[in-house]
C-alpha cells in the first residue's frame, strides 16, 4: 500500500483529501504545514507528497525545495494542491521541483487519477 503525506493548514481540506485517498486504498499521514510535513518526512518515507501552497511557517513551494534537497525525496512525486492558479506560481512550483500542480476545489476522481499516474 502506497503512503501519502497530505499537507494543508485547513483541517477540513485535510479531512476531505484523506477521505478521498483512504477510500482509494492509500495510507495517509496528515501534516498541518510545511514544517510539520518536513519533520514527518524525516521519520517516515512517503511514496508521494500532496501539499497546499499557502500555509503558515513553510509554504508548499518552500516544502518542495526542502524535500528535494533530501536524498530520500529527490525523485518522490510532489503534487501541489492549491487555490493558486497563476502561471507564475505554477512556474515557481516547477522550478522548486514539484511534479504537478492541481487547483482547488479538486475533483476526487481526477486527484486519484493524477496520483496513480505519478506514484511508483
Short mmCIF file of C-alpha atoms in Angstrom, two decimals:
data_model
loop_
_atom_site.label_atom_id
_atom_site.label_comp_id
_atom_site.label_asym_id
_atom_site.label_seq_id
_atom_site.Cartn_x
_atom_site.Cartn_y
_atom_site.Cartn_z
CA UNK A 1 0.00 0.00 0.00
CA UNK A 2 1.37 3.39 -1.02
CA UNK A 3 1.74 6.04 1.67
CA UNK A 4 0.94 9.69 1.04
CA UNK A 5 1.79 12.74 3.13
CA UNK A 6 -1.14 15.18 2.87
CA UNK A 7 -0.21 18.73 3.91
CA UNK A 8 -2.75 21.52 4.40
CA UNK A 9 -3.32 24.10 7.13
CA UNK A 10 -7.09 23.70 6.69
CA UNK A 11 -8.40 20.82 8.82
CA UNK A 12 -11.49 20.38 6.63
CA UNK A 13 -9.37 20.20 3.45
CA UNK A 14 -7.03 17.64 5.10
CA UNK A 15 -10.04 15.52 6.06
CA UNK A 16 -11.51 15.70 2.52
CA UNK A 17 -8.20 14.77 0.92
CA UNK A 18 -7.62 11.99 3.47
CA UNK A 19 -11.11 10.58 2.99
CA UNK A 20 -10.63 10.54 -0.81
CA UNK A 21 -7.18 8.92 -0.67
CA UNK A 22 -8.01 6.31 2.01
CA UNK A 23 -11.11 5.39 0.00
CA UNK A 24 -8.85 4.75 -2.99
CA UNK A 25 -6.63 2.41 -0.96
CA UNK A 26 -3.80 4.72 0.07
CA UNK A 27 -2.31 5.09 3.55
CA UNK A 28 -2.40 8.77 4.57
CA UNK A 29 -0.49 10.78 7.14
CA UNK A 30 -1.62 14.37 7.64
CA UNK A 31 0.53 17.43 8.37
CA UNK A 32 -0.68 20.92 9.33
CA UNK A 33 2.01 22.94 7.49
CA UNK A 34 5.37 22.64 5.73
CA UNK A 35 7.43 22.41 8.93
CA UNK A 36 5.21 19.65 10.35
CA UNK A 37 5.37 17.84 6.99
CA UNK A 38 9.17 18.09 6.77
CA UNK A 39 9.54 16.69 10.30
CA UNK A 40 7.23 13.76 9.48
CA UNK A 41 9.08 13.13 6.20
CA UNK A 42 12.34 12.76 8.19
CA UNK A 43 10.82 9.98 10.34
CA UNK A 44 8.96 8.03 7.67
CA UNK A 45 9.31 7.66 3.91
CA UNK A 46 6.30 8.56 1.77
CA UNK A 47 5.62 7.46 -1.81
CA UNK A 48 4.05 10.83 -2.63
CA UNK A 49 3.64 14.26 -1.02
CA UNK A 50 0.46 16.25 -1.67
CA UNK A 51 0.79 19.79 -0.34
CA UNK A 52 -1.13 23.04 -0.21
CA UNK A 53 0.77 26.17 -1.26
CA UNK A 54 -0.42 28.90 1.13
CA UNK A 55 0.40 27.81 4.69
CA UNK A 56 1.95 29.43 7.77
CA UNK A 57 5.57 28.68 8.77
CA UNK A 58 6.56 27.00 5.46
CA UNK A 59 4.56 27.09 2.23
CA UNK A 60 4.22 24.34 -0.39
CA UNK A 61 6.98 25.61 -2.66
CA UNK A 62 9.33 26.01 0.32
CA UNK A 63 8.49 22.46 1.44
CA UNK A 64 9.09 21.14 -2.08
CA UNK A 65 12.54 22.79 -2.17
CA UNK A 66 13.48 21.38 1.25
CA UNK A 67 12.31 17.86 0.33
CA UNK A 68 14.18 17.92 -3.00
CA UNK A 69 17.42 18.65 -1.08
CA UNK A 70 16.90 15.43 0.89
CA UNK A 71 18.25 12.27 -0.89
CA UNK A 72 15.15 10.24 0.10
CA UNK A 73 12.87 12.71 -1.70
CA UNK A 74 14.99 13.61 -4.73
CA UNK A 75 12.61 11.73 -7.05
CA UNK A 76 9.47 11.31 -4.93
CA UNK A 77 6.39 12.76 -6.67
CA UNK A 78 5.31 16.04 -5.06
CA UNK A 79 1.93 17.48 -6.06
CA UNK A 80 0.83 20.97 -5.08
CA UNK A 81 -2.94 21.21 -4.50
CA UNK A 82 -3.90 24.87 -4.09
CA UNK A 83 -6.30 27.69 -4.91
CA UNK A 84 -3.37 29.41 -6.67
CA UNK A 85 -3.69 29.08 -10.44
CA UNK A 86 -1.39 31.75 -11.89
CA UNK A 87 1.24 30.64 -14.40
CA UNK A 88 3.85 32.46 -12.31
CA UNK A 89 3.05 30.31 -9.26
CA UNK A 90 2.99 27.11 -11.33
CA UNK A 91 6.38 28.04 -12.76
CA UNK A 92 7.75 28.65 -9.26
CA UNK A 93 6.40 25.23 -8.26
CA UNK A 94 8.10 23.53 -11.21
CA UNK A 95 11.34 25.39 -10.51
CA UNK A 96 11.22 24.13 -6.90
CA UNK A 97 10.81 20.57 -8.16
CA UNK A 98 7.05 19.93 -7.98
CA UNK A 99 5.84 17.04 -10.13
CA UNK A 100 2.42 18.58 -10.73
CA UNK A 101 0.00 21.37 -9.83
CA UNK A 102 -3.70 20.84 -9.09
CA UNK A 103 -6.19 23.61 -8.42
CA UNK A 104 -8.81 23.55 -5.63
CA UNK A 105 -11.61 22.76 -5.41
CA UNK A 106 -10.44 19.34 -6.53
CA UNK A 107 -12.35 16.58 -8.30
CA UNK A 108 -11.75 13.43 -6.20
CA UNK A 109 -11.63 11.16 -9.27
CA UNK A 110 -9.15 13.43 -11.05
CA UNK A 111 -6.96 13.62 -7.92
CA UNK A 112 -6.80 9.81 -7.70
CA UNK A 113 -6.12 9.56 -11.44
CA UNK A 114 -3.19 12.00 -11.23
CA UNK A 115 -1.75 10.29 -8.15
CA UNK A 116 -1.93 6.84 -9.77
CA UNK A 117 -0.15 8.25 -12.82
CA UNK A 118 2.83 9.65 -10.91
CA UNK A 119 3.23 7.27 -7.95
CA UNK A 120 5.77 4.45 -8.18
#
